[in-house]
PDB file of C-alpha atoms in Angstrom:
ATOM      1  CA  UNK A  96      39.412 -82.842 -49.638  1.00  0.00           C
ATOM      2  CA  UNK A  97      37.714 -80.640 -52.224  1.00  0.00           C
ATOM      3  CA  UNK A  98      35.465 -83.517 -53.370  1.00  0.00           C
ATOM      4  CA  UNK A  99      34.230 -84.102 -49.787  1.00  0.00           C
ATOM      5  CA  UNK A 100      33.512 -80.392 -49.393  1.00  0.00           C
ATOM      6  CA  UNK A 101      31.587 -80.361 -52.693  1.00  0.00           C
ATOM      7  CA  UNK A 102      29.465 -83.338 -51.622  1.00  0.00           C
ATOM      8  CA  UNK A 103      28.672 -81.594 -48.329  1.00  0.00           C
ATOM      9  CA  UNK A 104      27.528 -78.457 -50.158  1.00  0.00           C
ATOM     10  CA  UNK A 105      25.395 -80.542 -52.559  1.00  0.00           C
ATOM     11  CA  UNK A 106      23.706 -82.388 -49.660  1.00  0.00           C
ATOM     12  CA  UNK A 107      22.952 -79.093 -47.848  1.00  0.00           C
ATOM     13  CA  UNK A 108      21.513 -77.606 -51.033  1.00  0.00           C
ATOM     14  CA  UNK A 109      19.307 -80.665 -51.573  1.00  0.00           C
ATOM     15  CA  UNK A 110      18.017 -80.442 -48.011  1.00  0.00           C
ATOM     16  CA  UNK A 111      17.146 -76.777 -48.460  1.00  0.00           C
ATOM     17  CA  UNK A 112      15.245 -77.522 -51.673  1.00  0.00           C
ATOM     18  CA  UNK A 113      13.366 -80.368 -50.010  1.00  0.00           C
ATOM     19  CA  UNK A 114      12.374 -78.125 -47.085  1.00  0.00           C
ATOM     20  CA  UNK A 115      11.168 -75.413 -49.460  1.00  0.00           C
ATOM     21  CA  UNK A 116       9.094 -77.940 -51.430  1.00  0.00           C
ATOM     22  CA  UNK A 117       7.447 -79.267 -48.272  1.00  0.00           C
ATOM     23  CA  UNK A 118       6.721 -75.729 -47.111  1.00  0.00           C
ATOM     24  CA  UNK A 119       5.031 -74.955 -50.460  1.00  0.00           C
ATOM     25  CA  UNK A 120       2.839 -78.033 -50.098  1.00  0.00           C
ATOM     26  CA  UNK A 121       1.785 -76.898 -46.623  1.00  0.00           C
ATOM     27  CA  UNK A 122       0.961 -73.424 -47.953  1.00  0.00           C
ATOM     28  CA  UNK A 123      -1.176 -74.920 -50.730  1.00  0.00           C
ATOM     29  CA  UNK A 124      -3.128 -76.948 -48.196  1.00  0.00           C
ATOM     30  CA  UNK A 125      -3.982 -73.840 -46.174  1.00  0.00           C
ATOM     31  CA  UNK A 126      -6.196 -70.994 -47.373  1.00  0.00           C
ATOM     32  CA  UNK A 127      -3.355 -69.284 -49.074  1.00  0.00           C
ATOM     33  CA  UNK A 128      -3.388 -65.645 -50.306  1.00  0.00           C
ATOM     34  CA  UNK A 129      -6.389 -63.620 -51.453  1.00  0.00           C
ATOM     35  CA  UNK A 130      -8.462 -64.596 -54.455  1.00  0.00           C
ATOM     36  CA  UNK A 131      -7.455 -61.534 -56.439  1.00  0.00           C
ATOM     37  CA  UNK A 132      -3.786 -62.639 -56.580  1.00  0.00           C
ATOM     38  CA  UNK A 133      -2.569 -65.275 -58.977  1.00  0.00           C
ATOM     39  CA  UNK A 134      -0.586 -67.835 -56.989  1.00  0.00           C
ATOM     40  CA  UNK A 135       2.288 -69.619 -58.729  1.00  0.00           C
ATOM     41  CA  UNK A 136       4.749 -72.018 -57.161  1.00  0.00           C
ATOM     42  CA  UNK A 137       7.937 -72.859 -59.024  1.00  0.00           C
ATOM     43  CA  UNK A 138       8.958 -76.502 -59.174  1.00  0.00           C
ATOM     44  CA  UNK A 139      12.298 -76.820 -57.452  1.00  0.00           C
ATOM     45  CA  UNK A 140      14.817 -79.096 -59.096  1.00  0.00           C
ATOM     46  CA  UNK A 141      15.775 -82.326 -57.401  1.00  0.00           C
ATOM     47  CA  UNK A 142      19.405 -83.108 -56.587  1.00  0.00           C
ATOM     48  CA  UNK A 143      19.659 -85.276 -59.727  1.00  0.00           C
ATOM     49  CA  UNK A 144      18.557 -82.448 -61.991  1.00  0.00           C
ATOM     50  CA  UNK A 145      20.464 -79.663 -60.251  1.00  0.00           C
ATOM     51  CA  UNK A 146      22.458 -78.865 -63.343  1.00  0.00           C
ATOM     52  CA  UNK A 147      19.398 -78.778 -65.631  1.00  0.00           C
ATOM     53  CA  UNK A 148      17.220 -75.762 -66.221  1.00  0.00           C
ATOM     54  CA  UNK A 149      14.376 -75.111 -63.778  1.00  0.00           C
ATOM     55  CA  UNK A 150      10.920 -76.259 -64.868  1.00  0.00           C
ATOM     56  CA  UNK A 151       8.231 -73.784 -65.847  1.00  0.00           C
ATOM     57  CA  UNK A 152       6.033 -72.608 -62.967  1.00  0.00           C
ATOM     58  CA  UNK A 153       2.621 -74.232 -62.644  1.00  0.00           C
ATOM     59  CA  UNK A 154      -0.509 -72.824 -61.094  1.00  0.00           C
ATOM     60  CA  UNK A 155      -1.962 -73.963 -57.817  1.00  0.00           C
ATOM     61  CA  UNK A 156      -4.646 -76.695 -58.186  1.00  0.00           C
ATOM     62  CA  UNK A 157      -6.885 -74.855 -55.717  1.00  0.00           C
ATOM     63  CA  UNK A 158      -7.035 -71.718 -57.874  1.00  0.00           C
ATOM     64  CA  UNK A 159     -10.051 -72.982 -59.823  1.00  0.00           C
ATOM     65  CA  UNK A 160     -11.941 -73.632 -56.612  1.00  0.00           C
ATOM     66  CA  UNK A 161     -11.150 -70.161 -55.312  1.00  0.00           C
ATOM     67  CA  UNK A 162     -12.275 -68.577 -58.592  1.00  0.00           C
ATOM     68  CA  UNK A 163     -15.515 -70.523 -58.483  1.00  0.00           C
ATOM     69  CA  UNK A 164     -16.114 -69.473 -54.875  1.00  0.00           C
ATOM     70  CA  UNK A 165     -15.410 -65.856 -55.736  1.00  0.00           C
ATOM     71  CA  UNK A 166     -17.859 -66.007 -58.652  1.00  0.00           C
ATOM     72  CA  UNK A 167     -20.536 -67.438 -56.367  1.00  0.00           C
ATOM     73  CA  UNK A 168     -19.956 -64.651 -53.838  1.00  0.00           C
ATOM     74  CA  UNK A 169     -20.261 -62.001 -56.530  1.00  0.00           C
ATOM     75  CA  UNK A 170     -23.445 -63.592 -57.817  1.00  0.00           C
ATOM     76  CA  UNK A 171     -24.968 -63.656 -54.362  1.00  0.00           C
ATOM     77  CA  UNK A 172     -24.068 -60.011 -53.800  1.00  0.00           C
ATOM     78  CA  UNK A 173     -25.596 -58.984 -57.110  1.00  0.00           C
ATOM     79  CA  UNK A 174     -28.771 -60.910 -56.320  1.00  0.00           C
ATOM     80  CA  UNK A 175     -29.187 -58.905 -53.098  1.00  0.00           C
ATOM     81  CA  UNK A 176     -28.939 -61.823 -50.663  1.00  0.00           C
ATOM     82  CA  UNK A 177     -27.300 -60.777 -47.370  1.00  0.00           C
ATOM     83  CA  UNK A 178     -24.222 -62.783 -46.505  1.00  0.00           C
ATOM     84  CA  UNK A 179     -23.909 -61.612 -42.914  1.00  0.00           C
ATOM     85  CA  UNK A 180     -26.217 -60.558 -40.125  1.00  0.00           C
ATOM     86  CA  UNK A 181     -25.964 -57.424 -38.018  1.00  0.00           C
ATOM     87  CA  UNK A 182     -28.706 -57.589 -35.400  1.00  0.00           C
ATOM     88  CA  UNK A 183     -29.292 -54.455 -33.350  1.00  0.00           C
ATOM     89  CA  UNK A 184     -31.515 -54.508 -30.254  1.00  0.00           C
ATOM     90  CA  UNK A 185     -33.216 -51.296 -29.182  1.00  0.00           C
ATOM     91  CA  UNK A 186     -35.957 -51.040 -26.551  1.00  0.00           C
ATOM     92  CA  UNK A 187     -36.558 -54.824 -26.401  1.00  0.00           C
ATOM     93  CA  UNK A 188     -36.902 -55.059 -30.206  1.00  0.00           C
ATOM     94  CA  UNK A 189     -34.363 -56.361 -32.705  1.00  0.00           C
ATOM     95  CA  UNK A 190     -33.712 -55.708 -36.387  1.00  0.00           C
ATOM     96  CA  UNK A 191     -31.186 -57.143 -38.836  1.00  0.00           C
ATOM     97  CA  UNK A 192     -29.455 -54.169 -40.465  1.00  0.00           C
ATOM     98  CA  UNK A 193     -27.456 -56.336 -42.893  1.00  0.00           C
ATOM     99  CA  UNK A 194     -30.434 -56.701 -45.230  1.00  0.00           C
ATOM    100  CA  UNK A 195     -30.501 -52.950 -45.931  1.00  0.00           C
ATOM    101  CA  UNK A 196     -28.099 -50.962 -48.063  1.00  0.00           C
ATOM    102  CA  UNK A 197     -26.920 -47.389 -47.652  1.00  0.00           C
ATOM    103  CA  UNK A 198     -29.722 -45.978 -49.831  1.00  0.00           C
ATOM    104  CA  UNK A 199     -32.575 -47.638 -47.914  1.00  0.00           C
ATOM    105  CA  UNK A 200     -35.032 -45.110 -46.445  1.00  0.00           C
ATOM    106  CA  UNK A 201     -35.571 -45.004 -42.715  1.00  0.00           C
ATOM    107  CA  UNK A 202     -39.224 -46.086 -42.900  1.00  0.00           C
ATOM    108  CA  UNK A 203     -38.534 -49.753 -43.936  1.00  0.00           C
ATOM    109  CA  UNK A 204     -35.888 -50.021 -41.217  1.00  0.00           C
ATOM    110  CA  UNK A 205     -38.342 -48.787 -38.582  1.00  0.00           C
ATOM    111  CA  UNK A 206     -41.003 -51.142 -39.907  1.00  0.00           C
ATOM    112  CA  UNK A 207     -38.628 -54.105 -39.588  1.00  0.00           C
ATOM    113  CA  UNK A 208     -37.732 -52.970 -36.066  1.00  0.00           C
ATOM    114  CA  UNK A 209     -41.428 -52.838 -35.119  1.00  0.00           C
ATOM    115  CA  UNK A 210     -41.890 -56.313 -36.631  1.00  0.00           C
ATOM    116  CA  UNK A 211     -39.237 -57.623 -34.192  1.00  0.00           C
ATOM    117  CA  UNK A 212     -38.256 -60.629 -36.330  1.00  0.00           C
ATOM    118  CA  UNK A 213     -34.555 -60.371 -37.258  1.00  0.00           C
ATOM    119  CA  UNK A 214     -34.490 -63.936 -38.633  1.00  0.00           C
ATOM    120  CA  UNK A 215     -37.133 -63.186 -41.249  1.00  0.00           C
ATOM    121  CA  UNK A 216     -35.750 -62.697 -44.746  1.00  0.00           C
ATOM    122  CA  UNK A 217     -39.026 -61.813 -46.420  1.00  0.00           C
ATOM    123  CA  UNK A 218     -39.165 -58.627 -48.491  1.00  0.00           C
ATOM    124  CA  UNK A 219     -40.207 -55.773 -46.275  1.00  0.00           C
ATOM    125  CA  UNK A 220     -41.385 -53.541 -49.104  1.00  0.00           C
ATOM    126  CA  UNK A 221     -44.971 -54.375 -49.900  1.00  0.00           C
ATOM    127  CA  UNK A 222     -45.965 -54.444 -53.578  1.00  0.00           C
ATOM    128  CA  UNK A 223     -47.939 -51.436 -54.747  1.00  0.00           C
ATOM    129  CA  UNK A 224     -51.672 -51.851 -54.531  1.00  0.00           C
ATOM    130  CA  UNK A 225     -53.399 -51.715 -57.877  1.00  0.00           C
ATOM    131  CA  UNK A 226     -56.334 -49.369 -57.513  1.00  0.00           C
ATOM    132  CA  UNK A 227     -59.081 -49.259 -60.050  1.00  0.00           C
ATOM    133  CA  UNK A 228     -59.584 -45.778 -61.479  1.00  0.00           C
ATOM    134  CA  UNK A 229     -62.704 -44.057 -60.293  1.00  0.00           C
ATOM    135  CA  UNK A 230     -64.954 -42.873 -63.137  1.00  0.00           C
ATOM    136  CA  UNK A 231     -66.119 -39.839 -61.188  1.00  0.00           C
ATOM    137  CA  UNK A 232     -62.592 -38.480 -60.669  1.00  0.00           C
ATOM    138  CA  UNK A 233     -61.172 -37.492 -64.042  1.00  0.00           C
ATOM    139  CA  UNK A 234     -58.896 -34.831 -62.618  1.00  0.00           C
ATOM    140  CA  UNK A 235     -55.272 -35.968 -62.521  1.00  0.00           C
ATOM    141  CA  UNK A 236     -52.970 -34.803 -59.725  1.00  0.00           C
ATOM    142  CA  UNK A 237     -50.899 -31.830 -60.790  1.00  0.00           C
ATOM    143  CA  UNK A 238     -53.091 -30.963 -63.787  1.00  0.00           C
ATOM    144  CA  UNK A 239     -54.416 -27.500 -64.602  1.00  0.00           C
ATOM    145  CA  UNK A 240     -57.980 -28.543 -63.809  1.00  0.00           C
ATOM    146  CA  UNK A 241     -56.947 -29.550 -60.323  1.00  0.00           C
ATOM    147  CA  UNK A 242     -55.135 -26.255 -59.809  1.00  0.00           C
ATOM    148  CA  UNK A 243     -58.242 -24.349 -60.881  1.00  0.00           C
ATOM    149  CA  UNK A 244     -60.528 -26.431 -58.725  1.00  0.00           C
ATOM    150  CA  UNK A 245     -58.254 -26.616 -55.681  1.00  0.00           C
ATOM    151  CA  UNK A 246     -55.958 -23.578 -55.667  1.00  0.00           C
ATOM    152  CA  UNK A 247     -52.957 -23.452 -53.380  1.00  0.00           C
ATOM    153  CA  UNK A 248     -53.682 -22.137 -49.898  1.00  0.00           C
ATOM    154  CA  UNK A 249     -51.068 -19.825 -48.428  1.00  0.00           C
ATOM    155  CA  UNK A 250     -53.090 -18.405 -45.549  1.00  0.00           C
ATOM    156  CA  UNK A 251     -56.302 -19.169 -43.695  1.00  0.00           C
ATOM    157  CA  UNK A 252     -59.167 -16.735 -43.205  1.00  0.00           C
ATOM    158  CA  UNK A 253     -59.145 -14.804 -39.929  1.00  0.00           C
ATOM    159  CA  UNK A 254     -61.592 -15.741 -37.174  1.00  0.00           C
ATOM    160  CA  UNK A 255     -64.939 -14.054 -36.834  1.00  0.00           C
ATOM    161  CA  UNK A 256     -64.561 -10.817 -34.922  1.00  0.00           C
ATOM    162  CA  UNK A 257     -66.437 -10.332 -31.705  1.00  0.00           C
ATOM    163  CA  UNK A 258     -68.184  -7.233 -30.548  1.00  0.00           C
ATOM    164  CA  UNK A 259     -65.820  -4.495 -29.510  1.00  0.00           C
ATOM    165  CA  UNK A 260     -65.864  -3.302 -25.934  1.00  0.00           C
ATOM    166  CA  UNK A 261     -63.769  -1.053 -23.777  1.00  0.00           C
ATOM    167  CA  UNK A 262     -63.027  -3.899 -21.402  1.00  0.00           C
ATOM    168  CA  UNK A 263     -60.681  -6.613 -22.589  1.00  0.00           C
ATOM    169  CA  UNK A 264     -62.505  -9.933 -22.616  1.00  0.00           C
ATOM    170  CA  UNK A 265     -60.875 -13.304 -23.230  1.00  0.00           C
ATOM    171  CA  UNK A 266     -63.368 -15.306 -25.274  1.00  0.00           C
ATOM    172  CA  UNK A 267     -61.797 -18.573 -24.141  1.00  0.00           C
ATOM    173  CA  UNK A 268     -62.566 -17.963 -20.458  1.00  0.00           C
ATOM    174  CA  UNK A 269     -66.197 -18.155 -19.329  1.00  0.00           C
ATOM    175  CA  UNK A 270     -67.905 -15.830 -16.930  1.00  0.00           C
ATOM    176  CA  UNK A 271     -67.248 -16.993 -13.360  1.00  0.00           C
ATOM    177  CA  UNK A 272     -70.031 -18.800 -11.578  1.00  0.00           C
ATOM    178  CA  UNK A 273     -71.632 -16.425  -9.100  1.00  0.00           C
ATOM    179  CA  UNK A 274     -71.273 -17.212  -5.461  1.00  0.00           C
ATOM    180  CA  UNK A 275     -74.464 -18.169  -3.590  1.00  0.00           C
ATOM    181  CA  UNK A 276     -75.932 -15.414  -1.468  1.00  0.00           C
ATOM    182  CA  UNK A 277     -76.114 -16.619   2.096  1.00  0.00           C
ATOM    183  CA  UNK A 278     -77.730 -14.758   4.967  1.00  0.00           C
ATOM    184  CA  UNK A 279     -75.593 -14.550   8.063  1.00  0.00           C
ATOM    185  CA  UNK A 280     -77.589 -15.491  11.126  1.00  0.00           C
ATOM    186  CA  UNK A 281     -75.845 -14.403  14.302  1.00  0.00           C
ATOM    187  CA  UNK A 282     -78.243 -16.380  16.435  1.00  0.00           C
ATOM    188  CA  UNK A 283     -77.463 -19.724  14.785  1.00  0.00           C
ATOM    189  CA  UNK A 284     -75.659 -22.461  16.627  1.00  0.00           C
ATOM    190  CA  UNK A 285     -71.961 -23.169  16.176  1.00  0.00           C
ATOM    191  CA  UNK A 286     -72.588 -26.508  14.567  1.00  0.00           C
ATOM    192  CA  UNK A 287     -71.766 -26.518  10.818  1.00  0.00           C
ATOM    193  CA  UNK A 288     -73.530 -28.272   7.962  1.00  0.00           C
ATOM    194  CA  UNK A 289     -72.943 -32.010   7.644  1.00  0.00           C
ATOM    195  CA  UNK A 290     -70.207 -33.143   5.224  1.00  0.00           C
ATOM    196  CA  UNK A 291     -72.707 -34.835   2.902  1.00  0.00           C
ATOM    197  CA  UNK A 292     -74.612 -31.584   2.398  1.00  0.00           C
ATOM    198  CA  UNK A 293     -71.410 -29.649   1.733  1.00  0.00           C
ATOM    199  CA  UNK A 294     -70.312 -32.231  -0.873  1.00  0.00           C
ATOM    200  CA  UNK A 295     -73.637 -31.996  -2.689  1.00  0.00           C
ATOM    201  CA  UNK A 296     -73.451 -28.206  -2.783  1.00  0.00           C
ATOM    202  CA  UNK A 297     -69.866 -28.238  -4.128  1.00  0.00           C
ATOM    203  CA  UNK A 298     -70.667 -30.863  -6.790  1.00  0.00           C
ATOM    204  CA  UNK A 299     -73.562 -28.813  -8.122  1.00  0.00           C
ATOM    205  CA  UNK A 300     -71.391 -25.697  -8.324  1.00  0.00           C
ATOM    206  CA  UNK A 301     -68.497 -27.396 -10.134  1.00  0.00           C
ATOM    207  CA  UNK A 302     -70.813 -29.080 -12.636  1.00  0.00           C
ATOM    208  CA  UNK A 303     -72.149 -25.682 -13.590  1.00  0.00           C
ATOM    209  CA  UNK A 304     -68.576 -24.353 -13.883  1.00  0.00           C
ATOM    210  CA  UNK A 305     -67.578 -27.223 -16.177  1.00  0.00           C
ATOM    211  CA  UNK A 306     -70.587 -26.638 -18.440  1.00  0.00           C
ATOM    212  CA  UNK A 307     -69.669 -22.972 -18.721  1.00  0.00           C
ATOM    213  CA  UNK A 308     -66.146 -23.865 -19.877  1.00  0.00           C
ATOM    214  CA  UNK A 309     -67.414 -26.351 -22.458  1.00  0.00           C
ATOM    215  CA  UNK A 310     -69.943 -23.925 -23.940  1.00  0.00           C
ATOM    216  CA  UNK A 311     -67.379 -21.124 -24.102  1.00  0.00           C
ATOM    217  CA  UNK A 312     -64.865 -23.432 -25.818  1.00  0.00           C
ATOM    218  CA  UNK A 313     -67.372 -24.423 -28.511  1.00  0.00           C
ATOM    219  CA  UNK A 314     -68.255 -20.795 -29.163  1.00  0.00           C
ATOM    220  CA  UNK A 315     -64.588 -19.913 -29.550  1.00  0.00           C
ATOM    221  CA  UNK A 316     -64.012 -22.791 -32.013  1.00  0.00           C
ATOM    222  CA  UNK A 317     -66.956 -21.638 -34.139  1.00  0.00           C
ATOM    223  CA  UNK A 318     -65.033 -18.450 -34.854  1.00  0.00           C
ATOM    224  CA  UNK A 319     -62.583 -20.583 -36.892  1.00  0.00           C
ATOM    225  CA  UNK A 320     -65.248 -22.510 -38.831  1.00  0.00           C
ATOM    226  CA  UNK A 321     -64.037 -21.262 -42.247  1.00  0.00           C
ATOM    227  CA  UNK A 322     -60.463 -22.362 -41.565  1.00  0.00           C
ATOM    228  CA  UNK A 323     -61.622 -25.762 -40.346  1.00  0.00           C
ATOM    229  CA  UNK A 324     -63.613 -26.294 -43.564  1.00  0.00           C
ATOM    230  CA  UNK A 325     -60.558 -25.552 -45.720  1.00  0.00           C
ATOM    231  CA  UNK A 326     -58.329 -27.877 -43.701  1.00  0.00           C
ATOM    232  CA  UNK A 327     -60.920 -30.649 -43.817  1.00  0.00           C
ATOM    233  CA  UNK A 328     -61.186 -30.391 -47.611  1.00  0.00           C
ATOM    234  CA  UNK A 329     -57.403 -30.618 -47.937  1.00  0.00           C
ATOM    235  CA  UNK A 330     -57.309 -33.665 -45.664  1.00  0.00           C
ATOM    236  CA  UNK A 331     -60.107 -35.459 -47.533  1.00  0.00           C
ATOM    237  CA  UNK A 332     -58.435 -34.750 -50.888  1.00  0.00           C
ATOM    238  CA  UNK A 333     -55.144 -36.237 -49.694  1.00  0.00           C
ATOM    239  CA  UNK A 334     -56.897 -39.349 -48.381  1.00  0.00           C
ATOM    240  CA  UNK A 335     -58.500 -39.985 -51.769  1.00  0.00           C
ATOM    241  CA  UNK A 336     -55.161 -40.032 -53.617  1.00  0.00           C
TER     242      UNK A 336
END
């Protein structure tokens, strides 16, 4: 009776070991755990070698492939090649944000969005243009000679003062166009002037009014001529750099 019970226990134990071995083979065939973990599968003893010591664990055969794949992924990340795409569409234009890192300025991102070509993987940063040094400009930016020649401007000169008067006059508003002096004839008929004649008279008056505004505006801008010269010199100097 005890021998039959022992055989039954041995058969059940062998079945459990066989099921565990098959399950390990299925796990090895799948993706398995992450690459950072070292996967080891112990070799389960067969029913014949149940009394012997268990064999030493051996590594999974797919570990080398996973290490190689991980090394390739690290190499591609170090080389700067984007592995994924993240296309964002805004106002009928698209841009792939995966090709930019966290330290990328906003200007290249906007330039790629204006380009509207998310599939393009070309470098968006243009190489610096090599400019030949000009022989006439020996002054380097930030040097003492440049500071002496072009001192810093903290305020602009005031406009040219106009003649003082007791009546406040806005120099931006011209003098109104005088109204035509018409003689009222009480003996005239009730019929008015034709529309064509009225249109001609109004057009002539409003042309004169427009010319008055333009002339007054130019005179007012001439009061700031010194400030405009300073600003123009600063603009031209920045364009030459």
